[in-house]
XYZ file of N, CA and C in Angstrom:
354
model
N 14.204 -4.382 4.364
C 14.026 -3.791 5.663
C 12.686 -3.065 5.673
N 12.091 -3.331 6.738
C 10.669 -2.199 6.906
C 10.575 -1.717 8.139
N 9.616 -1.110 8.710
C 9.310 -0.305 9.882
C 8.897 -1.535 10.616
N 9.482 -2.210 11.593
C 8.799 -3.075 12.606
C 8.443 -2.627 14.666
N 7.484 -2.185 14.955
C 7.140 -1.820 16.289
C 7.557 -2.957 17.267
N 8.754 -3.260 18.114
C 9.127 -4.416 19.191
C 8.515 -3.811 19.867
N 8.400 -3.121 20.686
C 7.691 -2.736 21.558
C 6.732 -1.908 22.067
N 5.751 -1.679 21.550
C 4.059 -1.277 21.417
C 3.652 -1.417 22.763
N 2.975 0.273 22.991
C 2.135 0.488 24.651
C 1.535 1.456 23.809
N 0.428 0.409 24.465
C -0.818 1.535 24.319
C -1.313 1.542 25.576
N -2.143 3.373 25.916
C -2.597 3.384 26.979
C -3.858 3.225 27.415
N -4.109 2.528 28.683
C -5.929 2.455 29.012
C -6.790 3.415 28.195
N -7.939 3.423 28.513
C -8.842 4.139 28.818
C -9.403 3.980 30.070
N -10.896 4.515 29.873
C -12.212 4.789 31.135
C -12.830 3.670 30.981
N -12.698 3.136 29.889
C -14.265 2.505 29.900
C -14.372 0.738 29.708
N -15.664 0.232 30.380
C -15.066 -0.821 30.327
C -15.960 -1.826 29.298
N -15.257 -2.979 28.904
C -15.848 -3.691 27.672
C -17.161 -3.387 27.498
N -18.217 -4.050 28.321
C -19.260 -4.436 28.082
C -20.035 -2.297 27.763
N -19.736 -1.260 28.466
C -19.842 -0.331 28.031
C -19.595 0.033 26.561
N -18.700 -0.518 26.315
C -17.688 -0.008 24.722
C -19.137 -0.855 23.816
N -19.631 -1.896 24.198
C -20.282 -2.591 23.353
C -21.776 -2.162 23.243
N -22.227 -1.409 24.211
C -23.734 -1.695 24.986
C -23.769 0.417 24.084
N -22.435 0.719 23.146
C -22.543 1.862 22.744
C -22.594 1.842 21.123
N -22.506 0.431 20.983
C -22.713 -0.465 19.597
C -24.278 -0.667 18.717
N -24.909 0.402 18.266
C -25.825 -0.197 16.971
C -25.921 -1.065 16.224
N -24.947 -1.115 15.764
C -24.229 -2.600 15.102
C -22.938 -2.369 14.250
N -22.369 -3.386 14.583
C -21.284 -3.493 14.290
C -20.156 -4.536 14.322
N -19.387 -4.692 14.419
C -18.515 -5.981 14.599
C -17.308 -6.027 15.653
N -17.384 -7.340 16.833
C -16.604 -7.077 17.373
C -15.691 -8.685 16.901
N -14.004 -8.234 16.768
C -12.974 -8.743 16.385
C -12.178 -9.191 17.648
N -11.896 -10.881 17.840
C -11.228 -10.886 19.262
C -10.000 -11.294 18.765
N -9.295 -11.384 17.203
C -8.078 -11.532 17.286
C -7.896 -11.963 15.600
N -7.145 -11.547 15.185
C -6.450 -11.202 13.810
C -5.285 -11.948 13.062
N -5.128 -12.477 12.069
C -3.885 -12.957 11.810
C -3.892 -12.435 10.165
N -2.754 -12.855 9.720
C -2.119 -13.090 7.951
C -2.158 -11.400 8.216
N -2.004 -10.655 8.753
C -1.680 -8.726 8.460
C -0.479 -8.702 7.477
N -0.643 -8.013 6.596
C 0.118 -7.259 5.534
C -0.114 -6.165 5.129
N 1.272 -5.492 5.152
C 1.069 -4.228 4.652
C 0.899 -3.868 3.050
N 0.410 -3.011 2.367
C 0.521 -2.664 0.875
C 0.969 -2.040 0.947
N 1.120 -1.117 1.573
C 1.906 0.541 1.436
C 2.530 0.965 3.300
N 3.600 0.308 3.148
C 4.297 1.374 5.039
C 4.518 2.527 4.960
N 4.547 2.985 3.470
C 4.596 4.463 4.160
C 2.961 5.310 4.546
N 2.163 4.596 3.734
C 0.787 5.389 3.507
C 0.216 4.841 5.271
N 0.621 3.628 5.543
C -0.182 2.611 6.239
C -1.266 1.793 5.936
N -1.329 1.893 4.761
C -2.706 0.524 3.877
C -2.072 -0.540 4.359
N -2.974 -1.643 5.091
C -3.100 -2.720 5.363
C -4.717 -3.719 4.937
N -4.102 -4.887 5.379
C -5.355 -5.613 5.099
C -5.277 -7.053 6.577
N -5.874 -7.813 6.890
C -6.024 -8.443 7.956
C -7.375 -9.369 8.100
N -7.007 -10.488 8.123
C -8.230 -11.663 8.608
C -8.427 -12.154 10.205
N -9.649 -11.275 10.370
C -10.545 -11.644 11.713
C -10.338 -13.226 11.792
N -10.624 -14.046 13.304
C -9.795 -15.144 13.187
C -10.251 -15.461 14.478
N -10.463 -16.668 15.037
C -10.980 -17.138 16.362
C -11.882 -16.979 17.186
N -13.058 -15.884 16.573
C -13.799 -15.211 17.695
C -14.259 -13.830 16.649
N -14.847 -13.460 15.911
C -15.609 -12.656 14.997
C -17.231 -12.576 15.312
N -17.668 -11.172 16.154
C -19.310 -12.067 15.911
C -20.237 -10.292 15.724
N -21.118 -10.463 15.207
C -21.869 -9.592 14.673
C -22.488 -8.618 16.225
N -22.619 -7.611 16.560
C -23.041 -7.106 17.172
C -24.174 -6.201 16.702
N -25.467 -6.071 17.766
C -26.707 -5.629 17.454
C -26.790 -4.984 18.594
N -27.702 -3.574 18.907
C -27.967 -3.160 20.048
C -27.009 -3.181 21.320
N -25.663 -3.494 21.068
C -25.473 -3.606 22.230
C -24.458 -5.419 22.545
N -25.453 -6.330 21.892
C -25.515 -7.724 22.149
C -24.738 -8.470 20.920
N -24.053 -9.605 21.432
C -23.490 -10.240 20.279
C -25.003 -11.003 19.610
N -25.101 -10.783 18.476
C -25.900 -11.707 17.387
C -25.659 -12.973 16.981
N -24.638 -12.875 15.986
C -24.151 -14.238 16.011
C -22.662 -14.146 15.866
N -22.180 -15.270 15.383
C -20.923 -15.649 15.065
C -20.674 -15.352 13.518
N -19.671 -14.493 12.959
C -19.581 -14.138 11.577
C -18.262 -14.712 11.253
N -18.236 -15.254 10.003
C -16.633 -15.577 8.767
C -16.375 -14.814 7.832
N -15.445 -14.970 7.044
C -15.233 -15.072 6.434
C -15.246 -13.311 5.379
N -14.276 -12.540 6.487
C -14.306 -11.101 6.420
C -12.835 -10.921 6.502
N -13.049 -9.846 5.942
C -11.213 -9.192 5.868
C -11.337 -7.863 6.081
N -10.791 -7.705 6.983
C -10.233 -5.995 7.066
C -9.289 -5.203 6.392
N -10.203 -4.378 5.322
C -8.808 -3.603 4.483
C -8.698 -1.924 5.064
N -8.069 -1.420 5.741
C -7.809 -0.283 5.857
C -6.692 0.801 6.186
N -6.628 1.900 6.846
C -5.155 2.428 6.565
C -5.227 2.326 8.549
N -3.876 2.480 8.847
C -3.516 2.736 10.309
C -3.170 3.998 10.666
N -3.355 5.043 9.826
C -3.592 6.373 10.763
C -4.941 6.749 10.810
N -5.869 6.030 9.855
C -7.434 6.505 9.899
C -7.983 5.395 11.205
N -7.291 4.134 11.324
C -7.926 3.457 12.159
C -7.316 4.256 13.872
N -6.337 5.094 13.798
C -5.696 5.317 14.916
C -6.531 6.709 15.428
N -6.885 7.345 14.453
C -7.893 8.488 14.475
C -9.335 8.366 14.745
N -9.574 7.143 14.038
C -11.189 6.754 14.686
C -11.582 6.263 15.414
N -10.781 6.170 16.921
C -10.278 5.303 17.817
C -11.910 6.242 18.959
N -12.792 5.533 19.454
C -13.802 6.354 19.739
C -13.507 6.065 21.772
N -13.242 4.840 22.019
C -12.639 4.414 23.272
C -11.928 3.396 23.210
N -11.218 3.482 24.545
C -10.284 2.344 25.113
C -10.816 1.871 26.251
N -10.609 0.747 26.498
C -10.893 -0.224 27.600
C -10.314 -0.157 29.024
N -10.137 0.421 30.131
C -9.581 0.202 30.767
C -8.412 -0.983 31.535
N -8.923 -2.222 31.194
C -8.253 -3.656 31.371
C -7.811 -3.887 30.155
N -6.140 -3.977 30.087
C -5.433 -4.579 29.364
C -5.209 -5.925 29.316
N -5.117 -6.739 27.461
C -4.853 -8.117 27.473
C -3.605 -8.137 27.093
N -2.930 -9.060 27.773
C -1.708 -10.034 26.934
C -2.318 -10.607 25.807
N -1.289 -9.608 24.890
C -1.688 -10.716 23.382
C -0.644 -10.885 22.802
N -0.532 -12.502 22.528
C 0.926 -13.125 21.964
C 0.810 -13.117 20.647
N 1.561 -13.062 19.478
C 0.949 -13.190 18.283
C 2.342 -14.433 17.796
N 1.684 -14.931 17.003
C 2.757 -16.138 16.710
C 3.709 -15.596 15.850
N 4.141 -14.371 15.431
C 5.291 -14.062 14.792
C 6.314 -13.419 15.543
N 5.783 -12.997 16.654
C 6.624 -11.923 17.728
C 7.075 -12.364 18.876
N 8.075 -12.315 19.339
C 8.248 -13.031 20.441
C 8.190 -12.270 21.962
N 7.958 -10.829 21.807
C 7.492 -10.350 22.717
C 5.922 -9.462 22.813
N 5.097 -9.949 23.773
C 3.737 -9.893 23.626
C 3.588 -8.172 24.217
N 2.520 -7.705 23.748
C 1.597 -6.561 23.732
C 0.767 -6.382 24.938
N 0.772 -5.421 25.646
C -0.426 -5.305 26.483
C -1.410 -4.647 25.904
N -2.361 -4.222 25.558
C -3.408 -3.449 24.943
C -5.118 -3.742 25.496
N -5.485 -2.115 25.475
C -6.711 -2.398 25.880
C -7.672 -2.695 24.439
N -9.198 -3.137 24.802
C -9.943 -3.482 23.899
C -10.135 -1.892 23.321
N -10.611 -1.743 22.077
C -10.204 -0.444 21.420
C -11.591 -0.568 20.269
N -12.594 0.368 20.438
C -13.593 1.280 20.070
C -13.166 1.861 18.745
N -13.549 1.051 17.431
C -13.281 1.952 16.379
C -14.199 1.917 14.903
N -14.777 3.600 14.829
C -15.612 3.591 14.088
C -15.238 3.697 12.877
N -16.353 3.077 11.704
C -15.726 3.233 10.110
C -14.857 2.312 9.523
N -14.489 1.489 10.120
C -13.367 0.458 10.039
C -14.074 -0.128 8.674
N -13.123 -0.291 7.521
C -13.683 -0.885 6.437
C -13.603 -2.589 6.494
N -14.567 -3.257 5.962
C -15.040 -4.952 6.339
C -15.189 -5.292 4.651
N -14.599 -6.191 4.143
C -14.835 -6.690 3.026
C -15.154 -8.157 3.259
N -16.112 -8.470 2.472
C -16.435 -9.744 2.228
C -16.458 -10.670 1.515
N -15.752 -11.641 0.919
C -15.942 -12.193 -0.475
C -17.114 -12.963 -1.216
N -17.400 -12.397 -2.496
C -18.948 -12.535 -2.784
C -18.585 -14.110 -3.620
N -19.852 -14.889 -3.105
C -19.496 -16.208 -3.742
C -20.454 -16.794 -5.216
């Protein structure tokens, strides 16, 4: 048995995408995630592969298209470094859940990015 969230609301924000981005130096924007596992539910250590849509952000602007990255970090530091929310919420279905999420796009600094060195 573990901690599973059925039903997750999160609330808007003010602000809208292209703002959230155009407040970006650089950084990475993530349009959708799969294989999430937890290491620790009580701590919240997780890890997660960016997936369909990953692309490098510069100034503001997408750069290019990036692979082959994994997100390792905890979910109360990512819930704390939460800098904005999006005003427009997406339906997002995830193929393990059978009831979908509304959530806005979500502003978050520090987020740790690992890469595998070849």
């Amino acid at each position: 048995m573990s901690p599973t969230p059925w039903n997750a609301f999160v609330s808007s924000g003010d602000s809208r995408i292209k703002e959230m981005m155009e407040e970006i130096k650089e950084g990475i924007y993530v349009t959708n995630v799969w294989y999430t596992r937890f290491q620790n539910y009580v701590t919240g250590d997780f890890s997660t592969i960016p997936r369909d849509g990953t692309f490098l952000l510069k100034d503001g602007e997408i750069e290019c298209p990036i692979k082959e990255i994994r997100i390792s970090d905890n979910m109360r530091k990512i819930l704390l470094n939460i800098a904005s929310l999006s005003h427009k919420k997406e339906q997002i279905y995830w193929w393990e859940v059978d009831v979908p999420v509304f959530a806005p796009h979500a502003l978050i600094k520090g987020v740790k990015i690992t890469k595998p060195f070849a």
